[in-house]
PDB file of C-alpha atoms and ligand atoms in Angstrom:
ATOM      1  CA  MET A   1      91.253  70.266  28.605  1.00  0.00           C
ATOM      2  CA  ALA A   2      90.236  72.072  25.362  1.00  0.00           C
ATOM      3  CA  LYS A   3      92.886  75.340  25.228  1.00  0.00           C
ATOM      4  CA  HIS A   4      90.549  78.826  26.239  1.00  0.00           C
ATOM      5  CA  TRP A   5      90.959  81.323  24.027  1.00  0.00           C
ATOM      6  CA  PHE A   6      92.878  83.445  27.554  1.00  0.00           C
ATOM      7  CA  GLU A   7      96.293  80.705  27.600  1.00  0.00           C
ATOM      8  CA  ARG A   8      96.827  81.833  24.701  1.00  0.00           C
ATOM      9  CA  LEU A   9      97.711  85.821  26.085  1.00  0.00           C
ATOM     10  CA  ALA A  10      98.941  84.155  29.296  1.00  0.00           C
ATOM     11  CA  ASP A  11     101.700  82.051  28.077  1.00  0.00           C
ATOM     12  CA  HIS A  12     102.811  84.898  25.637  1.00  0.00           C
ATOM     13  CA  MET A  13     102.897  87.691  28.773  1.00  0.00           C
ATOM     14  CA  GLY A  14     103.870  85.209  31.489  1.00  0.00           C
ATOM     15  CA  GLU A  15     105.453  87.928  34.760  1.00  0.00           C
ATOM     16  CA  ALA A  16     105.096  90.815  32.713  1.00  0.00           C
ATOM     17  CA  TYR A  17     100.905  90.861  33.188  1.00  0.00           C
ATOM     18  CA  LEU A  18     101.945  91.888  36.920  1.00  0.00           C
ATOM     19  CA  LYS A  19     103.432  95.357  35.006  1.00  0.00           C
ATOM     20  CA  TYR A  20     100.307  95.920  33.350  1.00  0.00           C
ATOM     21  CA  SER A  21      98.684  99.395  35.257  1.00  0.00           C
ATOM     22  CA  PHE A  22      95.261  97.730  35.913  1.00  0.00           C
ATOM     23  CA  THR A  23      97.354  95.567  38.423  1.00  0.00           C
ATOM     24  CA  ARG A  24      98.372  98.256  40.611  1.00  0.00           C
ATOM     25  CA  GLY A  25      95.486  98.401  42.175  1.00  0.00           C
ATOM     26  CA  THR A  26      96.154  95.225  44.916  1.00  0.00           C
ATOM     27  CA  GLN A  27      96.140  95.817  48.032  1.00  0.00           C
ATOM     28  CA  GLN A  28      93.605  98.979  47.060  1.00  0.00           C
ATOM     29  CA  GLU A  29      90.717  95.733  46.267  1.00  0.00           C
ATOM     30  CA  VAL A  30      91.605  93.402  48.797  1.00  0.00           C
ATOM     31  CA  ASP A  31      92.059  96.167  51.647  1.00  0.00           C
ATOM     32  CA  PHE A  32      87.815  97.104  50.171  1.00  0.00           C
ATOM     33  CA  LEU A  33      87.251  93.042  49.424  1.00  0.00           C
ATOM     34  CA  ILE A  34      87.649  92.208  52.980  1.00  0.00           C
ATOM     35  CA  THR A  35      85.384  94.511  54.600  1.00  0.00           C
ATOM     36  CA  ALA A  36      83.051  93.899  51.918  1.00  0.00           C
ATOM     37  CA  LEU A  37      83.181  90.585  52.791  1.00  0.00           C
ATOM     38  CA  GLY A  38      83.719  89.989  56.109  1.00  0.00           C
ATOM     39  CA  LEU A  39      86.870  88.101  55.459  1.00  0.00           C
ATOM     40  CA  GLU A  40      88.532  87.436  58.741  1.00  0.00           C
ATOM     41  CA  PRO A  41      91.815  85.582  59.353  1.00  0.00           C
ATOM     42  CA  GLY A  42      91.077  81.568  59.551  1.00  0.00           C
ATOM     43  CA  MET A  43      88.357  81.832  57.124  1.00  0.00           C
ATOM     44  CA  ASN A  44      88.493  80.523  53.500  1.00  0.00           C
ATOM     45  CA  LEU A  45      88.036  82.359  50.059  1.00  0.00           C
ATOM     46  CA  LEU A  46      87.909  80.788  45.853  1.00  0.00           C
ATOM     47  CA  ASP A  47      89.368  83.200  43.675  1.00  0.00           C
ATOM     48  CA  VAL A  48      88.565  82.022  40.530  1.00  0.00           C
ATOM     49  CA  GLY A  49      90.219  82.916  37.240  1.00  0.00           C
ATOM     50  CA  CYS A  50      92.664  84.296  39.468  1.00  0.00           C
ATOM     51  CA  GLY A  51      96.056  84.517  37.343  1.00  0.00           C
ATOM     52  CA  PRO A  52      99.442  84.878  38.716  1.00  0.00           C
ATOM     53  CA  GLY A  53      97.537  85.350  42.456  1.00  0.00           C
ATOM     54  CA  ARG A  54      98.507  88.794  42.933  1.00  0.00           C
ATOM     55  CA  HIS A  55      95.090  89.470  45.077  1.00  0.00           C
ATOM     56  CA  ALA A  56      95.475  85.300  46.710  1.00  0.00           C
ATOM     57  CA  HIS A  57      98.942  86.444  47.484  1.00  0.00           C
ATOM     58  CA  VAL A  58      97.907  89.760  49.820  1.00  0.00           C
ATOM     59  CA  PHE A  59      94.258  88.086  50.812  1.00  0.00           C
ATOM     60  CA  ALA A  60      96.862  85.092  52.090  1.00  0.00           C
ATOM     61  CA  GLY A  61      98.453  87.914  53.946  1.00  0.00           C
ATOM     62  CA  ARG A  62      96.409  88.885  55.596  1.00  0.00           C
ATOM     63  CA  GLY A  63      95.520  85.441  57.399  1.00  0.00           C
ATOM     64  CA  ILE A  64      92.931  84.314  54.707  1.00  0.00           C
ATOM     65  CA  LYS A  65      92.989  80.428  53.718  1.00  0.00           C
ATOM     66  CA  VAL A  66      92.900  81.046  49.578  1.00  0.00           C
ATOM     67  CA  HIS A  67      92.504  78.784  46.945  1.00  0.00           C
ATOM     68  CA  GLY A  68      93.481  79.982  43.306  1.00  0.00           C
ATOM     69  CA  ILE A  69      91.931  78.815  40.115  1.00  0.00           C
ATOM     70  CA  ASP A  70      93.037  79.480  36.240  1.00  0.00           C
ATOM     71  CA  ILE A  71      92.589  78.227  33.595  1.00  0.00           C
ATOM     72  CA  SER A  72      96.355  79.012  32.439  1.00  0.00           C
ATOM     73  CA  GLN A  73      99.401  76.641  33.371  1.00  0.00           C
ATOM     74  CA  THR A  74     101.875  79.546  32.960  1.00  0.00           C
ATOM     75  CA  PHE A  75      99.670  81.616  35.018  1.00  0.00           C
ATOM     76  CA  ILE A  76      99.800  78.876  38.169  1.00  0.00           C
ATOM     77  CA  ASP A  77     103.571  78.116  37.813  1.00  0.00           C
ATOM     78  CA  ILE A  78     103.989  81.775  38.605  1.00  0.00           C
ATOM     79  CA  ALA A  79     101.070  82.333  41.136  1.00  0.00           C
ATOM     80  CA  SER A  80     102.425  78.665  43.134  1.00  0.00           C
ATOM     81  CA  ALA A  81     106.692  80.230  42.840  1.00  0.00           C
ATOM     82  CA  GLY A  82     104.983  82.746  45.502  1.00  0.00           C
ATOM     83  CA  ALA A  83     103.166  80.021  47.277  1.00  0.00           C
ATOM     84  CA  SER A  84     102.548  80.061  51.408  1.00  0.00           C
ATOM     85  CA  HIS A  85     100.713  77.697  53.227  1.00  0.00           C
ATOM     86  CA  SER A  86      97.681  79.541  53.624  1.00  0.00           C
ATOM     87  CA  ALA A  87      97.779  79.981  49.422  1.00  0.00           C
ATOM     88  CA  THR A  88      96.798  76.924  46.949  1.00  0.00           C
ATOM     89  CA  PHE A  89      96.735  77.212  43.315  1.00  0.00           C
ATOM     90  CA  GLU A  90      94.815  74.112  40.607  1.00  0.00           C
ATOM     91  CA  ARG A  91      94.480  74.695  37.075  1.00  0.00           C
ATOM     92  CA  VAL A  92      90.878  74.128  37.003  1.00  0.00           C
ATOM     93  CA  ASP A  93      88.151  75.140  34.199  1.00  0.00           C
ATOM     94  CA  ALA A  94      85.376  77.907  36.165  1.00  0.00           C
ATOM     95  CA  ARG A  95      82.707  76.247  33.887  1.00  0.00           C
ATOM     96  CA  GLU A  96      83.956  73.101  35.364  1.00  0.00           C
ATOM     97  CA  MET A  97      84.639  73.626  39.048  1.00  0.00           C
ATOM     98  CA  SER A  98      82.085  71.648  40.874  1.00  0.00           C
ATOM     99  CA  TYR A  99      83.014  72.731  44.819  1.00  0.00           C
ATOM    100  CA  ARG A 100      79.668  71.847  46.588  1.00  0.00           C
ATOM    101  CA  SER A 101      79.759  74.516  50.023  1.00  0.00           C
ATOM    102  CA  GLN A 102      83.421  74.918  50.876  1.00  0.00           C
ATOM    103  CA  PHE A 103      84.264  78.304  50.957  1.00  0.00           C
ATOM    104  CA  ASP A 104      83.141  81.388  53.464  1.00  0.00           C
ATOM    105  CA  ALA A 105      83.520  83.156  50.052  1.00  0.00           C
ATOM    106  CA  VAL A 106      84.096  83.718  46.598  1.00  0.00           C
ATOM    107  CA  VAL A 107      85.774  86.035  43.956  1.00  0.00           C
ATOM    108  CA  SER A 108      86.473  86.883  40.565  1.00  0.00           C
ATOM    109  CA  LEU A 109      87.767  89.866  39.990  1.00  0.00           C
ATOM    110  CA  CYS A 110      88.904  91.763  36.550  1.00  0.00           C
ATOM    111  CA  GLN A 111      87.024  89.261  34.656  1.00  0.00           C
ATOM    112  CA  GLY A 112      88.417  85.993  36.128  1.00  0.00           C
ATOM    113  CA  ALA A 113      86.854  83.857  34.759  1.00  0.00           C
ATOM    114  CA  PHE A 114      82.898  85.660  34.434  1.00  0.00           C
ATOM    115  CA  GLY A 115      82.522  87.788  31.640  1.00  0.00           C
ATOM    116  CA  LEU A 116      85.438  85.927  29.561  1.00  0.00           C
ATOM    117  CA  SER A 117      83.036  83.004  27.977  1.00  0.00           C
ATOM    118  CA  GLY A 118      83.893  85.056  25.192  1.00  0.00           C
ATOM    119  CA  ASN A 119      80.474  82.778  23.296  1.00  0.00           C
ATOM    120  CA  THR A 120      79.781  84.774  19.815  1.00  0.00           C
ATOM    121  CA  GLN A 121      78.410  81.845  18.211  1.00  0.00           C
ATOM    122  CA  LEU A 122      74.501  81.402  17.460  1.00  0.00           C
ATOM    123  CA  PRO A 123      71.900  81.179  18.042  1.00  0.00           C
ATOM    124  CA  VAL A 124      72.687  82.486  21.371  1.00  0.00           C
ATOM    125  CA  PRO A 125      72.485  79.511  24.590  1.00  0.00           C
ATOM    126  CA  LEU A 126      69.550  79.876  26.273  1.00  0.00           C
ATOM    127  CA  ASP A 127      71.719  79.139  29.767  1.00  0.00           C
ATOM    128  CA  ASP A 128      74.190  82.125  29.472  1.00  0.00           C
ATOM    129  CA  PRO A 129      77.311  81.284  29.430  1.00  0.00           C
ATOM    130  CA  ASP A 130      79.192  83.071  32.376  1.00  0.00           C
ATOM    131  CA  GLY A 131      75.934  82.759  34.700  1.00  0.00           C
ATOM    132  CA  ASP A 132      76.997  79.104  34.780  1.00  0.00           C
ATOM    133  CA  ILE A 133      80.282  79.798  35.956  1.00  0.00           C
ATOM    134  CA  LEU A 134      77.795  82.180  38.367  1.00  0.00           C
ATOM    135  CA  ILE A 135      75.829  79.297  39.748  1.00  0.00           C
ATOM    136  CA  ARG A 136      79.084  77.610  40.380  1.00  0.00           C
ATOM    137  CA  MET A 137      80.313  80.387  42.235  1.00  0.00           C
ATOM    138  CA  ALA A 138      77.529  79.999  44.652  1.00  0.00           C
ATOM    139  CA  GLU A 139      77.321  76.789  45.694  1.00  0.00           C
ATOM    140  CA  ALA A 140      80.380  76.556  45.944  1.00  0.00           C
ATOM    141  CA  LEU A 141      79.930  78.855  48.844  1.00  0.00           C
ATOM    142  CA  VAL A 142      78.894  77.810  52.503  1.00  0.00           C
ATOM    143  CA  PRO A 143      74.754  79.280  53.154  1.00  0.00           C
ATOM    144  CA  GLY A 144      75.559  82.529  54.365  1.00  0.00           C
ATOM    145  CA  GLY A 145      79.016  82.943  52.452  1.00  0.00           C
ATOM    146  CA  LYS A 146      79.857  85.709  50.188  1.00  0.00           C
ATOM    147  CA  ILE A 147      80.196  86.601  46.231  1.00  0.00           C
ATOM    148  CA  ALA A 148      82.122  89.378  44.932  1.00  0.00           C
ATOM    149  CA  LEU A 149      82.569  89.435  41.583  1.00  0.00           C
ATOM    150  CA  THR A 150      83.619  92.420  39.391  1.00  0.00           C
ATOM    151  CA  ALA A 151      82.054  92.354  35.417  1.00  0.00           C
ATOM    152  CA  PHE A 152      82.544  94.810  32.884  1.00  0.00           C
ATOM    153  CA  SER A 153      80.278  97.685  32.053  1.00  0.00           C
ATOM    154  CA  SER A 154      77.866  97.353  28.534  1.00  0.00           C
ATOM    155  CA  TYR A 155      76.722 101.506  29.867  1.00  0.00           C
ATOM    156  CA  PHE A 156      81.229 101.925  29.342  1.00  0.00           C
ATOM    157  CA  GLN A 157      81.746 100.046  26.430  1.00  0.00           C
ATOM    158  CA  MET A 158      79.390 101.461  24.608  1.00  0.00           C
ATOM    159  CA  ARG A 159      79.647 105.099  25.632  1.00  0.00           C
ATOM    160  CA  TYR A 160      83.797 104.980  24.527  1.00  0.00           C
ATOM    161  CA  LEU A 161      83.145 102.216  22.383  1.00  0.00           C
ATOM    162  CA  GLU A 162      86.717 102.587  20.184  1.00  0.00           C
ATOM    163  CA  ASP A 163      87.591 101.671  16.559  1.00  0.00           C
ATOM    164  CA  SER A 164      89.267  98.797  17.165  1.00  0.00           C
ATOM    165  CA  ASP A 165      86.313  97.486  18.889  1.00  0.00           C
ATOM    166  CA  THR A 166      84.050  95.354  17.988  1.00  0.00           C
ATOM    167  CA  PHE A 167      79.873  95.035  19.692  1.00  0.00           C
ATOM    168  CA  PHE A 168      78.205  91.966  19.284  1.00  0.00           C
ATOM    169  CA  ALA A 169      75.601  93.330  20.107  1.00  0.00           C
ATOM    170  CA  GLU A 170      72.845  89.848  20.595  1.00  0.00           C
ATOM    171  CA  HIS A 171      75.333  88.306  23.019  1.00  0.00           C
ATOM    172  CA  GLY A 172      76.709  91.813  24.755  1.00  0.00           C
ATOM    173  CA  VAL A 173      80.422  90.652  24.194  1.00  0.00           C
ATOM    174  CA  ASN A 174      82.867  93.562  22.529  1.00  0.00           C
ATOM    175  CA  HIS A 175      85.541  91.972  20.679  1.00  0.00           C
ATOM    176  CA  GLU A 176      89.646  93.976  19.549  1.00  0.00           C
ATOM    177  CA  LYS A 177      92.534  93.599  18.711  1.00  0.00           C
ATOM    178  CA  THR A 178      94.761  94.314  21.790  1.00  0.00           C
ATOM    179  CA  LEU A 179      98.380  94.060  21.142  1.00  0.00           C
ATOM    180  CA  ILE A 180     100.714  91.933  24.150  1.00  0.00           C
ATOM    181  CA  ARG A 181     103.818  92.018  25.269  1.00  0.00           C
ATOM    182  CA  ASN A 182     105.953  90.223  27.529  1.00  0.00           C
ATOM    183  CA  MET A 183     108.859  90.390  30.153  1.00  0.00           C
ATOM    184  CA  SER A 184     111.643  90.571  27.110  1.00  0.00           C
ATOM    185  CA  GLN A 185     109.207  93.704  25.057  1.00  0.00           C
ATOM    186  CA  ASP A 186     108.101  92.100  22.474  1.00  0.00           C
ATOM    187  CA  GLU A 187     104.470  92.588  20.830  1.00  0.00           C
ATOM    188  CA  ILE A 188     102.079  90.507  19.042  1.00  0.00           C
ATOM    189  CA  GLU A 189      99.199  90.879  18.515  1.00  0.00           C
ATOM    190  CA  ASP A 190      95.390  88.672  19.822  1.00  0.00           C
ATOM    191  CA  ASP A 191      91.507  88.622  20.043  1.00  0.00           C
ATOM    192  CA  LEU A 192      89.957  89.653  23.797  1.00  0.00           C
ATOM    193  CA  TRP A 193      86.408  88.913  24.252  1.00  0.00           C
ATOM    194  CA  THR A 194      84.761  90.479  27.095  1.00  0.00           C
ATOM    195  CA  SER A 195      81.027  89.900  27.973  1.00  0.00           C
ATOM    196  CA  CYS A 196      79.914  93.045  29.431  1.00  0.00           C
ATOM    197  CA  PHE A 197      76.576  93.261  31.325  1.00  0.00           C
ATOM    198  CA  THR A 198      74.383  96.081  32.823  1.00  0.00           C
ATOM    199  CA  PRO A 199      73.377  95.788  36.581  1.00  0.00           C
ATOM    200  CA  ARG A 200      69.651  94.491  35.653  1.00  0.00           C
ATOM    201  CA  GLU A 201      71.053  91.812  34.282  1.00  0.00           C
ATOM    202  CA  LEU A 202      74.331  91.425  37.135  1.00  0.00           C
ATOM    203  CA  ARG A 203      70.902  90.788  38.976  1.00  0.00           C
ATOM    204  CA  LEU A 204      69.093  88.679  37.321  1.00  0.00           C
ATOM    205  CA  LEU A 205      71.311  85.860  36.908  1.00  0.00           C
ATOM    206  CA  ALA A 206      72.381  86.260  40.975  1.00  0.00           C
ATOM    207  CA  ASP A 207      68.829  85.850  41.265  1.00  0.00           C
ATOM    208  CA  LYS A 208      69.407  82.521  38.515  1.00  0.00           C
ATOM    209  CA  ALA A 209      71.787  81.320  41.007  1.00  0.00           C
ATOM    210  CA  GLY A 210      70.152  81.670  44.027  1.00  0.00           C
ATOM    211  CA  LEU A 211      72.162  84.748  45.619  1.00  0.00           C
ATOM    212  CA  SER A 212      70.269  87.659  47.560  1.00  0.00           C
ATOM    213  CA  LEU A 213      72.130  90.203  45.884  1.00  0.00           C
ATOM    214  CA  GLN A 214      74.012  92.463  48.370  1.00  0.00           C
ATOM    215  CA  SER A 215      74.896  95.947  46.655  1.00  0.00           C
ATOM    216  CA  MET A 216      76.627  96.790  42.984  1.00  0.00           C
ATOM    217  CA  TRP A 217      78.976  99.773  42.767  1.00  0.00           C
ATOM    218  CA  SER A 218      80.387 101.598  39.738  1.00  0.00           C
ATOM    219  CA  VAL A 219      84.464 101.217  40.292  1.00  0.00           C
ATOM    220  CA  SER A 220      87.986 101.239  38.549  1.00  0.00           C
ATOM    221  CA  PRO A 221      91.053  99.172  39.195  1.00  0.00           C
ATOM    222  CA  GLY A 222      92.362  99.970  41.895  1.00  0.00           C
ATOM    223  CA  ARG A 223      89.386 102.064  42.934  1.00  0.00           C
ATOM    224  CA  TYR A 224      87.086 100.077  44.590  1.00  0.00           C
ATOM    225  CA  LYS A 225      84.596 102.037  46.862  1.00  0.00           C
ATOM    226  CA  LYS A 226      80.864 102.036  47.354  1.00  0.00           C
ATOM    227  CA  ALA A 227      80.295 104.282  44.441  1.00  0.00           C
ATOM    228  CA  PRO A 228      76.536 104.518  43.395  1.00  0.00           C
ATOM    229  CA  LEU A 229      75.878 103.512  39.755  1.00  0.00           C
ATOM    230  CA  THR A 230      77.273 105.272  36.465  1.00  0.00           C
ATOM    231  CA  ILE A 231      78.056 105.044  32.853  1.00  0.00           C
ATOM    232  CA  ASN A 232      81.324 106.148  33.562  1.00  0.00           C
ATOM    233  CA  GLU A 233      83.133 103.775  35.211  1.00  0.00           C
ATOM    234  CA  PRO A 234      84.050 100.396  33.481  1.00  0.00           C
ATOM    235  CA  GLU A 235      82.746  97.779  35.695  1.00  0.00           C
ATOM    236  CA  ILE A 236      80.633  96.859  37.714  1.00  0.00           C
ATOM    237  CA  LEU A 237      81.247  95.085  41.449  1.00  0.00           C
ATOM    238  CA  LEU A 238      78.589  93.326  43.240  1.00  0.00           C
ATOM    239  CA  ILE A 239      78.111  91.686  47.039  1.00  0.00           C
ATOM    240  CA  ALA A 240      75.899  89.164  46.425  1.00  0.00           C
ATOM    241  CA  GLN A 241      75.251  85.882  49.967  1.00  0.00           C
ATOM    242  CA  ARG A 242      73.716  82.767  49.578  1.00  0.00           C
TER     243      ARG A 242
HETATM  244  C1  SAM B   1      92.322  89.467  32.965  1.00  0.00           C
HETATM  245  S1  SAM B   1      92.852  87.907  33.803  1.00  0.00           S
HETATM  246  C2  SAM B   1      92.270  88.824  36.222  1.00  0.00           C
HETATM  247  C3  SAM B   1      93.419  87.899  36.868  1.00  0.00           C
HETATM  248  C4  SAM B   1      92.920  87.844  38.413  1.00  0.00           C
HETATM  249  N1  SAM B   1      91.679  87.543  38.921  1.00  0.00           N
HETATM  250  C5  SAM B   1      93.540  89.381  38.163  1.00  0.00           C
HETATM  251  O1  SAM B   1      92.203  90.138  38.548  1.00  0.00           O
HETATM  252  O2  SAM B   1      94.694  89.550  38.082  1.00  0.00           O
HETATM  253  C6  SAM B   1      91.259  86.651  33.945  1.00  0.00           C
HETATM  254  C7  SAM B   1      91.524  85.220  33.872  1.00  0.00           C
HETATM  255  O3  SAM B   1      90.591  84.959  33.896  1.00  0.00           O
HETATM  256  C8  SAM B   1      91.238  82.961  33.661  1.00  0.00           C
HETATM  257  N2  SAM B   1      90.567  82.102  32.955  1.00  0.00           N
HETATM  258  C9  SAM B   1      89.537  82.780  32.279  1.00  0.00           C
HETATM  259  N3  SAM B   1      88.809  81.916  31.827  1.00  0.00           N
HETATM  260  C10 SAM B   1      88.838  80.868  32.889  1.00  0.00           C
HETATM  261  C11 SAM B   1      87.653  79.584  33.112  1.00  0.00           C
HETATM  262  N4  SAM B   1      87.170  79.094  32.440  1.00  0.00           N
HETATM  263  N5  SAM B   1      88.489  79.329  34.639  1.00  0.00           N
HETATM  264  C12 SAM B   1      90.153  79.615  35.052  1.00  0.00           C
HETATM  265  N6  SAM B   1      89.610  80.713  34.474  1.00  0.00           N
HETATM  266  C13 SAM B   1      90.180  81.541  33.280  1.00  0.00           C
HETATM  267  C14 SAM B   1      92.157  83.675  32.881  1.00  0.00           C
HETATM  268  O4  SAM B   1      92.913  82.598  32.004  1.00  0.00           O
HETATM  269  C15 SAM B   1      92.911  84.595  33.098  1.00  0.00           C
HETATM  270  O5  SAM B   1      94.166  84.169  34.206  1.00  0.00           O
END
């Protein structure tokens, strides 16, 4: 499997990923999603781009059977170290996953694979690479199953564009150089490529994936809530049903 640009970041960060402030709201996010997705003990959940498994472990603690997939072996190893019988982890590239009608729900949180395709090639491909991941997520669902994903908001990105950002207008992808820390506080500078979305784009991608859109809310990490869409929050939380 060819290396994805995020793997270099994950290899350097390791467990230090879990020290970043955006990971502090895991409990709140899981509480909210259990209700929004109608999850009950014994149900099967696929966590796409699960990282070191912070959500998967909390879902598993609530009796939900979780399968976490991620392209980073470093993150899969960290997730597996804390795994219980209700949480399993596997290195899988979401761009190639081929689950069929297996899961009651699928999540992709904090740009877990969906939103990290980093595509800035020209001409822009007709089939959106993040949209292709959404199609594969939809196929993994049983009929009637639900998806929750968070996507970075183009509105927010434009409104708060910083000098260190380069926004690829044709692709809707933001590039930034960022400092990544490991557990020893060693820093490296690396590239972050984030696909950004408007609610209208998400609606069209969900429709193309054969999903019936249920809701979209403006949220921040650790503050998931049923809030109307605005230009002031970094993420859009989409809930849709197969
Ligand atoms: C910002 S992290 C989010 C991790 C986790 N969902 C969370 O909320 O902490 C993005 C994750 O997506 C993973 N990822 C990116 N592209 C992927 C792909 N094509 N297939 C699987 N995982 C991918 C990265 O390795 C990383 O763990």
